[in-house]
Tab-separated table of C-alpha atoms in Angstrom:
chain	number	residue	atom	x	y	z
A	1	UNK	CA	11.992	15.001	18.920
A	2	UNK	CA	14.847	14.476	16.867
A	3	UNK	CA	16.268	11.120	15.651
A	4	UNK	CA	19.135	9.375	17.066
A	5	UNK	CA	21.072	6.877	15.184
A	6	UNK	CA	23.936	4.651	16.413
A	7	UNK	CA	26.853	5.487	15.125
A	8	UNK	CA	27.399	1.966	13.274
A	9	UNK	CA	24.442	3.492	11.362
A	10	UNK	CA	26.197	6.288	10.945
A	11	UNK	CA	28.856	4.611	9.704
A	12	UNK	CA	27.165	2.687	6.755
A	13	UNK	CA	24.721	5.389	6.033
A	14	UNK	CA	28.422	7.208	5.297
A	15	UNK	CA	29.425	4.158	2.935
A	16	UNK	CA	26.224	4.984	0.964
A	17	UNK	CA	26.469	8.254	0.331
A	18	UNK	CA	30.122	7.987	-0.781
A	19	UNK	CA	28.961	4.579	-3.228
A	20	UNK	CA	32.233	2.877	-2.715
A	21	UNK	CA	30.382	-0.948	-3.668
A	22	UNK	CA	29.764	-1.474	-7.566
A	23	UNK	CA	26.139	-1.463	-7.351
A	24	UNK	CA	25.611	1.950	-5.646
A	25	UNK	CA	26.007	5.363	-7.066
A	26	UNK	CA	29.250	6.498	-6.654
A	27	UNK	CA	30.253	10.269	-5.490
A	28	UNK	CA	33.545	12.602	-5.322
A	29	UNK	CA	34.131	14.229	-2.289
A	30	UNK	CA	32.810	18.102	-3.932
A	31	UNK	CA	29.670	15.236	-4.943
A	32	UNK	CA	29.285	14.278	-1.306
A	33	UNK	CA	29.266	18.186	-0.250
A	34	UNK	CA	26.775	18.924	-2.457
A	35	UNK	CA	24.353	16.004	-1.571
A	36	UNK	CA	24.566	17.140	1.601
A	37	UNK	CA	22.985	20.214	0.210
A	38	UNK	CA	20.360	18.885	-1.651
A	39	UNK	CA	19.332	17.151	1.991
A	40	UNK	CA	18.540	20.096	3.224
A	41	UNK	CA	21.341	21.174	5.565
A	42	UNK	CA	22.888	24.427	5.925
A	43	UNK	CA	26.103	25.439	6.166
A	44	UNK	CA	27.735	22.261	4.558
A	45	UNK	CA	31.487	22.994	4.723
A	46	UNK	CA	33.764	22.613	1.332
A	47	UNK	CA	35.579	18.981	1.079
A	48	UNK	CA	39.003	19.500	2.179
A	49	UNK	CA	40.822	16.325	1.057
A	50	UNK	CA	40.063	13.948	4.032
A	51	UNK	CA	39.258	10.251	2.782
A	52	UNK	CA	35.499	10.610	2.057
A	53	UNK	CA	33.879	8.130	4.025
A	54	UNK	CA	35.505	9.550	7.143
A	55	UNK	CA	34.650	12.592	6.086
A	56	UNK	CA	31.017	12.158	5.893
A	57	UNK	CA	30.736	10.394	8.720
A	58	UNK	CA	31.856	12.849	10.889
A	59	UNK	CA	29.575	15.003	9.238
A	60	UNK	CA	26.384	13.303	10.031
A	61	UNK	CA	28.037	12.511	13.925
A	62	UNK	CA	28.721	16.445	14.407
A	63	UNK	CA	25.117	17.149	13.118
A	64	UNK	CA	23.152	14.594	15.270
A	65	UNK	CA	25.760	15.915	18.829
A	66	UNK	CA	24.556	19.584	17.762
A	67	UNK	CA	20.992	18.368	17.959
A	68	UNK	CA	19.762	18.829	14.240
A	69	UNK	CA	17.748	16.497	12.376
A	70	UNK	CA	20.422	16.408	9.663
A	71	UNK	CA	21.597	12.695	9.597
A	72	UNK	CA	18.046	11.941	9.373
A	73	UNK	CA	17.612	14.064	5.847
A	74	UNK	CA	20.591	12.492	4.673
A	75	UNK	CA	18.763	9.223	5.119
A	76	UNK	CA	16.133	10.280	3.292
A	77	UNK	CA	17.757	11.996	0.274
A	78	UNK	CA	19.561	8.940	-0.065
A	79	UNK	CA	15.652	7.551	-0.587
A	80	UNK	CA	14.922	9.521	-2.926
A	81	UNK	CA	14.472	8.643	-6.763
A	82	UNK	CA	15.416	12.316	-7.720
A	83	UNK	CA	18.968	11.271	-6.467
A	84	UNK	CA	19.197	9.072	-9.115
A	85	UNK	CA	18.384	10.606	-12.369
A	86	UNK	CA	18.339	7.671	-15.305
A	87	UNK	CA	19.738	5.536	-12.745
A	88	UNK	CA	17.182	3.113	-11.334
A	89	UNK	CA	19.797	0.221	-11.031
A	90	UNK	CA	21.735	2.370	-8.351
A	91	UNK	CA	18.592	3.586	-6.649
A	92	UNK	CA	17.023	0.322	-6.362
A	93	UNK	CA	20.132	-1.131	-4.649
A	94	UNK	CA	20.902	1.848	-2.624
A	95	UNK	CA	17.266	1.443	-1.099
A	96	UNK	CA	17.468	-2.589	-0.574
A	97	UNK	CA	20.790	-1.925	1.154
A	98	UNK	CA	19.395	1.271	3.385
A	99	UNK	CA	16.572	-1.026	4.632
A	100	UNK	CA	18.680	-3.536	5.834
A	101	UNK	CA	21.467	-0.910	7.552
A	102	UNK	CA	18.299	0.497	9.474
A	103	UNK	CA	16.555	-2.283	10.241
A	104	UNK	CA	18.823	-2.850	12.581
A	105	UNK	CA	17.896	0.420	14.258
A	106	UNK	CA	14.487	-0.060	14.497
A	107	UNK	CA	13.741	1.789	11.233
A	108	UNK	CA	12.714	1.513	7.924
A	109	UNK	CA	11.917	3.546	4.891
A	110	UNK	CA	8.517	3.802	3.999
A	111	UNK	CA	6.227	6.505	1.908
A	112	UNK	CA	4.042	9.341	3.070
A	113	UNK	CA	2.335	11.165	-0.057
A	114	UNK	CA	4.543	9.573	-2.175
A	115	UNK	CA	7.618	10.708	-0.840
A	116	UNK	CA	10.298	8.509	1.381
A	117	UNK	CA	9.229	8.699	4.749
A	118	UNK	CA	11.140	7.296	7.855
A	119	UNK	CA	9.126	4.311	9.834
A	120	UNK	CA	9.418	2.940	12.943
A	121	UNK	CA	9.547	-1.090	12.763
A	122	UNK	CA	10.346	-4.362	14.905
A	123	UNK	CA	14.612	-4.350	14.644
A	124	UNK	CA	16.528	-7.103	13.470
A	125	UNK	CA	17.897	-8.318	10.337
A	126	UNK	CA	16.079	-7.838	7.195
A	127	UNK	CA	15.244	-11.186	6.281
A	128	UNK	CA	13.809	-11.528	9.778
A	129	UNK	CA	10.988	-8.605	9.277
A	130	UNK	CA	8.464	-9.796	7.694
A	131	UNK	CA	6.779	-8.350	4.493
A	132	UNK	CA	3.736	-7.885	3.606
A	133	UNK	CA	2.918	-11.192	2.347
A	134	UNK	CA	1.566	-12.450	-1.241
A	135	UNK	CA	-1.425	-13.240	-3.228
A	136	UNK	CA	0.249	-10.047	-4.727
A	137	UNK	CA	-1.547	-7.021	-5.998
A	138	UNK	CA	-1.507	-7.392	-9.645
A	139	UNK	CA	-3.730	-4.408	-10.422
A	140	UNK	CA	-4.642	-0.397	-9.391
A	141	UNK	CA	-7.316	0.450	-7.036
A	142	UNK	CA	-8.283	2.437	-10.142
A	143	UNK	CA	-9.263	-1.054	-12.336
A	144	UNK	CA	-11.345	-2.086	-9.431
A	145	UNK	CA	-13.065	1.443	-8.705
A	146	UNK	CA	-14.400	3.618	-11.704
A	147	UNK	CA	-15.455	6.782	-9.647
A	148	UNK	CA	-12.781	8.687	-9.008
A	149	UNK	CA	-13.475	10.194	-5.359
A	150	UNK	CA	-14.016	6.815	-4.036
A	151	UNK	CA	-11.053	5.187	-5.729
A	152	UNK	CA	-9.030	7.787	-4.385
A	153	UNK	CA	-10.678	6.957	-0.339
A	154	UNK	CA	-10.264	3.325	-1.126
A	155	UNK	CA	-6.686	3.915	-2.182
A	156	UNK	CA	-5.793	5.820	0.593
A	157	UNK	CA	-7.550	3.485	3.045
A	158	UNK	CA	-4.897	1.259	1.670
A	159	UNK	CA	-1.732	3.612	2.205
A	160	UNK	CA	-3.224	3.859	5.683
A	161	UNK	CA	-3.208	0.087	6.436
A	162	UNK	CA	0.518	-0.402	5.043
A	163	UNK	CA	1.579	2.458	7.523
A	164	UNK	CA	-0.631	0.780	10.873
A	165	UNK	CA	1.528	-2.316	9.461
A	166	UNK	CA	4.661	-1.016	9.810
A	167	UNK	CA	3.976	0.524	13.074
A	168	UNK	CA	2.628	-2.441	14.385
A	169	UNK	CA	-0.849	-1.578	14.500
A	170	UNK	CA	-2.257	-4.416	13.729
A	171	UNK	CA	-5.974	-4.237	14.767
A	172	UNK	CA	-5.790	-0.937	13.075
A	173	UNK	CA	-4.505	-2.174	9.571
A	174	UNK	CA	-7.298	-5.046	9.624
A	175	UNK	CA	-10.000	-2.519	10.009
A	176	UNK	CA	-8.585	-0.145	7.413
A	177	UNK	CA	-8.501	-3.392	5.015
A	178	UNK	CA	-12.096	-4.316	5.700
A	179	UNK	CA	-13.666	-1.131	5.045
A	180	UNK	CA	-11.766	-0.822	1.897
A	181	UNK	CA	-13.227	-4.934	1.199
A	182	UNK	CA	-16.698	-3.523	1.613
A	183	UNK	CA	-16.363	-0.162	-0.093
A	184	UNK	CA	-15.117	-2.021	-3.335
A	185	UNK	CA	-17.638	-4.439	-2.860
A	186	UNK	CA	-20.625	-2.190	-2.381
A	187	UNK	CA	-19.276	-0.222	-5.348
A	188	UNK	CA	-19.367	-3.428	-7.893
A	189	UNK	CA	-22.931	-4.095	-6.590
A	190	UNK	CA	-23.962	-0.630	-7.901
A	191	UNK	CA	-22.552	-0.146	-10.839
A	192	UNK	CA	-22.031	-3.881	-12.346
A	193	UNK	CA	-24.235	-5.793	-14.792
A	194	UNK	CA	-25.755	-8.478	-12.414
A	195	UNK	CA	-27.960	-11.776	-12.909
A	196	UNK	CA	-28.586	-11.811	-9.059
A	197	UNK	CA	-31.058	-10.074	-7.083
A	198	UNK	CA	-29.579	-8.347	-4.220
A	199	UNK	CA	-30.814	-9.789	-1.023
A	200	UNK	CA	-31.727	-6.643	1.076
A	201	UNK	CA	-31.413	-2.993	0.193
A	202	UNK	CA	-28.048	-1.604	-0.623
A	203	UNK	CA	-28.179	0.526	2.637
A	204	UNK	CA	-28.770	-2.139	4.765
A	205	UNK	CA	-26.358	-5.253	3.519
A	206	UNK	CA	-22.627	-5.560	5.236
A	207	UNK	CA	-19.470	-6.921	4.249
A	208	UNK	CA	-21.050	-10.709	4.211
A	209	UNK	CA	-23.751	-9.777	2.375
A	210	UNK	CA	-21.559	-8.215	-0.296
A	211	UNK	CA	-19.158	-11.206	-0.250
A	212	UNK	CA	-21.672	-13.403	-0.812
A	213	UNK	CA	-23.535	-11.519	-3.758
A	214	UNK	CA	-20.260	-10.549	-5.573
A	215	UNK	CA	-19.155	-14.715	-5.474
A	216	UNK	CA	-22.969	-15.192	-6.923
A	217	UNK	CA	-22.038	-13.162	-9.309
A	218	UNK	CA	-19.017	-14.622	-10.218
A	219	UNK	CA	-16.954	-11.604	-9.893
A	220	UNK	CA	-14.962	-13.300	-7.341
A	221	UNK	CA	-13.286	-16.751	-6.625
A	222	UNK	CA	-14.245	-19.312	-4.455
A	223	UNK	CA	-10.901	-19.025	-2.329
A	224	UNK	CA	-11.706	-15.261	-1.998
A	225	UNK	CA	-15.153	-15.723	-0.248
A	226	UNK	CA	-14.057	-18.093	2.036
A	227	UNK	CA	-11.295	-16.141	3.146
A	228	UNK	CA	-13.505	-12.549	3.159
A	229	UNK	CA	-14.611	-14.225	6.598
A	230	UNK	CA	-11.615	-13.955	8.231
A	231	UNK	CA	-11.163	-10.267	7.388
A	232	UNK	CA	-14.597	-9.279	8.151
A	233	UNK	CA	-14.227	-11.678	11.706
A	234	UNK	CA	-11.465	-9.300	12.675
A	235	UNK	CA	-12.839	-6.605	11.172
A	236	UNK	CA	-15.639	-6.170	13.317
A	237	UNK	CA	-12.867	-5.427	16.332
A	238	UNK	CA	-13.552	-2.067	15.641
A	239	UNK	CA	-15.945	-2.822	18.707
A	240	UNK	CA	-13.741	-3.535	22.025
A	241	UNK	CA	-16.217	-5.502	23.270
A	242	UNK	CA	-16.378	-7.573	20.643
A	243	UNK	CA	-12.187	-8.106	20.965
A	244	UNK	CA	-13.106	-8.470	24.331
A	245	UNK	CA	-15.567	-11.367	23.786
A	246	UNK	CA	-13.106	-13.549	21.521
A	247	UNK	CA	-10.514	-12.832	23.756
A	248	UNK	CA	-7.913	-12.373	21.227
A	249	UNK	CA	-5.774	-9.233	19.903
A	250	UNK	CA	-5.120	-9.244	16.243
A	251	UNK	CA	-1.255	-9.820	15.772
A	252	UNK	CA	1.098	-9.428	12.834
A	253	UNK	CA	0.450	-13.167	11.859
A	254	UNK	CA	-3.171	-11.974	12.031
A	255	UNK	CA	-2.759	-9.205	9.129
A	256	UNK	CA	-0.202	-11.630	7.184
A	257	UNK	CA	-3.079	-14.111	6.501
A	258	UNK	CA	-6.023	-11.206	6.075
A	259	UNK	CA	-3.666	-8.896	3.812
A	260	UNK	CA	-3.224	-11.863	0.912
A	261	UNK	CA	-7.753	-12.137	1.211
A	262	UNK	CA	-8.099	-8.263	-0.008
A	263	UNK	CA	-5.392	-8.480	-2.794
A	264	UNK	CA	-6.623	-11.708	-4.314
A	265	UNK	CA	-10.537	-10.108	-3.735
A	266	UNK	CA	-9.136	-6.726	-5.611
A	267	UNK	CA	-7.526	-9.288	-8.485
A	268	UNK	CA	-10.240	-11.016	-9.041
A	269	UNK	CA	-12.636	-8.061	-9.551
A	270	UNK	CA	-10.233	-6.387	-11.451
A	271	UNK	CA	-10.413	-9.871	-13.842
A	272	UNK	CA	-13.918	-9.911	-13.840
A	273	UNK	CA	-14.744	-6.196	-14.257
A	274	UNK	CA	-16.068	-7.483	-17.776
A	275	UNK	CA	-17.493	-11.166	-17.077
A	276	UNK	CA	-21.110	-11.302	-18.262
A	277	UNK	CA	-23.570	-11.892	-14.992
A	278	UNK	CA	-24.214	-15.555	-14.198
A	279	UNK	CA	-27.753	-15.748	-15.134
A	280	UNK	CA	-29.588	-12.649	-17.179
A	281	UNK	CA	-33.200	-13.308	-17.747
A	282	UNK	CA	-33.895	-12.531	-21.426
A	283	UNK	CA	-38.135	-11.641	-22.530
A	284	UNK	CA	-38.977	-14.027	-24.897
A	285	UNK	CA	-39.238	-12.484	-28.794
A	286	UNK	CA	-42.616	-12.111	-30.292
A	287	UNK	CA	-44.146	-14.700	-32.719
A	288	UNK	CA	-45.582	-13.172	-35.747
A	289	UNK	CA	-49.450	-12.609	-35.020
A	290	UNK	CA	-49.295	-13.565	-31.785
A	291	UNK	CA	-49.024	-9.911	-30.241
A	292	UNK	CA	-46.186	-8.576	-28.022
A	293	UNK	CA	-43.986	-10.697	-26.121
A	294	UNK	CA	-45.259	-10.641	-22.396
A	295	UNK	CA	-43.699	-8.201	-19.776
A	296	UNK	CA	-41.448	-9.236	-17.105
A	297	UNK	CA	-41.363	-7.746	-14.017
A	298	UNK	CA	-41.003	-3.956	-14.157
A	299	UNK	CA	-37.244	-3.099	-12.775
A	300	UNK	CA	-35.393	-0.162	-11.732
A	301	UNK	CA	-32.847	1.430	-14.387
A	302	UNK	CA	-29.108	0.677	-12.865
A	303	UNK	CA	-26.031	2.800	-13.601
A	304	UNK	CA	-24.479	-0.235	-15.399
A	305	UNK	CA	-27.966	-0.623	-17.581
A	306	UNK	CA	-28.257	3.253	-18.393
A	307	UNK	CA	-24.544	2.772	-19.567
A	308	UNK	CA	-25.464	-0.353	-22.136
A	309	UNK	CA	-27.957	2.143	-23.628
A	310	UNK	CA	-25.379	4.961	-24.226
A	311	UNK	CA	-23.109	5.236	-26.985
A	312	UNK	CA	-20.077	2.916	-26.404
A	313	UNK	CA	-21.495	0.873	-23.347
A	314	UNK	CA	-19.515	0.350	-20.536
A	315	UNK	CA	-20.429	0.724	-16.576
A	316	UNK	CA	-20.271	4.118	-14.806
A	317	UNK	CA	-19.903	5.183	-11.359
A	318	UNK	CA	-22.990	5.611	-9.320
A	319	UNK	CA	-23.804	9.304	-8.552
């Protein structure tokens, strides 16, 4: 199904592709032509002299009558950083100015694969839509997450929750954000230094259980356990009996106080990724003539203790 645009959308989206303001990149009419190009149309006709912002908006009106999608790749070539070559100033206020043009449509540009990606949102002015709010993200799933096939499940566990958000699936984006809580969780557990025993097998602890032992472990804040309750409250909606029972749908207000709990849980490991364990039981040394020092309990080799033996140190991913 193709998009339709008002044509007061139309209209600005025409304004921004010709860059008449300061802060936007400006283009001659043969320029405009040859974006137009670059969008992915065919058939783009030469510029014959018309003033160019009436020029390219009947362009993109003509397109959307005949049925083609071709306003719409306008839009997003207009998104795009290759547009803008050594140019970030331009790009960066082309985009802030694009959101709020389509906002009021009902749109919004987003990313899929790292590309601009047209979303549906809630319309209305810009400073009206909420964003996603902040503790903000200070650091890469990739700080938090040393094996790479995991970081890259965790990470897109995350893309996936930004899009539910701007869809307005909220239930959605709060159980994409509490798997991701455990996963990083159950990953620091296995591969980390730690001065706690675990309470109960790795298999069989959940996203409490993980909380918990990570905050033991100092690896995260006091605020950030606390809060880890409301994410995995809402997380456990995955069941719809369980929504059923509390008798309450999660809500955008509902992801605007979980999303801040993951970020500041993700900052905090990311800080303490280092951070010696809170208690380390050390055998006490031998005293000359009085034999060897006396065993303590025999333990399992971890990935983190295997690591301290090789050259250089450091934890490693659990196989």
């Amino acid at each position: 199904m193709n998009e339709i645009f008002d044509d007061s959308t139309l209209t600005e989206i025409a304004h921004l592709i010709c860059g008449d303001e300061t802060s936007l990149l400006y283009r001659k009419g043969y320029e405009i032509a040859a974006f137009f190009q670059r969008a992915g149309w065919d058939d783009v006709p030469d510029y014959d002299g018309t003033p160019r912002h009436k020029w390219a908006r009947e362009l993109l009106k003509e397109r959307q009558e005949d049925g083609t999608d071709d306003a719409k790749r306008a839009i997003l070539r207009l998104a795009n950083r290759l547009e803008y070559y050594n140019q970030q100033h331009e790009y960066r206020a082309t985009l802030k100015r694009l959101n709020e043009v389509l906002v009021l449509d009902g749109r919004r540009i987003g990313e899929d694969g790292g590309q601009p990606a047209l979303v549906r949102c809630e319309a209305g002015f810009e400073d009206e839509v909420l964003q996603l709010p902040r503790v903000e993200l200070k650091v890469s799933v990739k700080d938090v997450v040393s094996d790479p096939d995991l970081a890259t499940a965790v990470q897109l566990r995350l893309d996936e929750a930004r899009t539910c958000y701007e869809h307005g699936a909220y239930t959605s984006a709060i159980i994409m954000l509490g798997s991701l809580l455990e996963g990083v969780l159950a990953h620091a557990a296995q591969v980390r230094t730690t001065g706690e025993r675990m309470p109960k097998p790795l298999r069989s602890m959940g996203l409490n259980d993980f909380v918990e032992f990570a905050f033991k472990n100092r690896w995260i804040e006091h605020d950030a356990k606390l809060a880890s309750e409301l994410v995995r409250h809402y997380r456990n909606l995955v069941h719809p009996l369980a929504e059923k029972k509390t008798g309450h749908s999660p809500n955008r207000d509902t992801l605007d106080m979980c999303w801040p709990v993951v970020n500041a849980t993700l900052n905090d490991l990311a800080a303490t990724a280092t951070v010696p364990p809170a208690s380390v039981s050390v055998p006490a040394a031998s005293e000359p003539g009085r034999g060897r020092a006396p065993r303590g309990p025999a333990q399992r080799p971890t990935p983190a203790s295997v690591a301290r033996r090789r050259p250089g140190g450091g934890a490693v991913a659990a196989t």
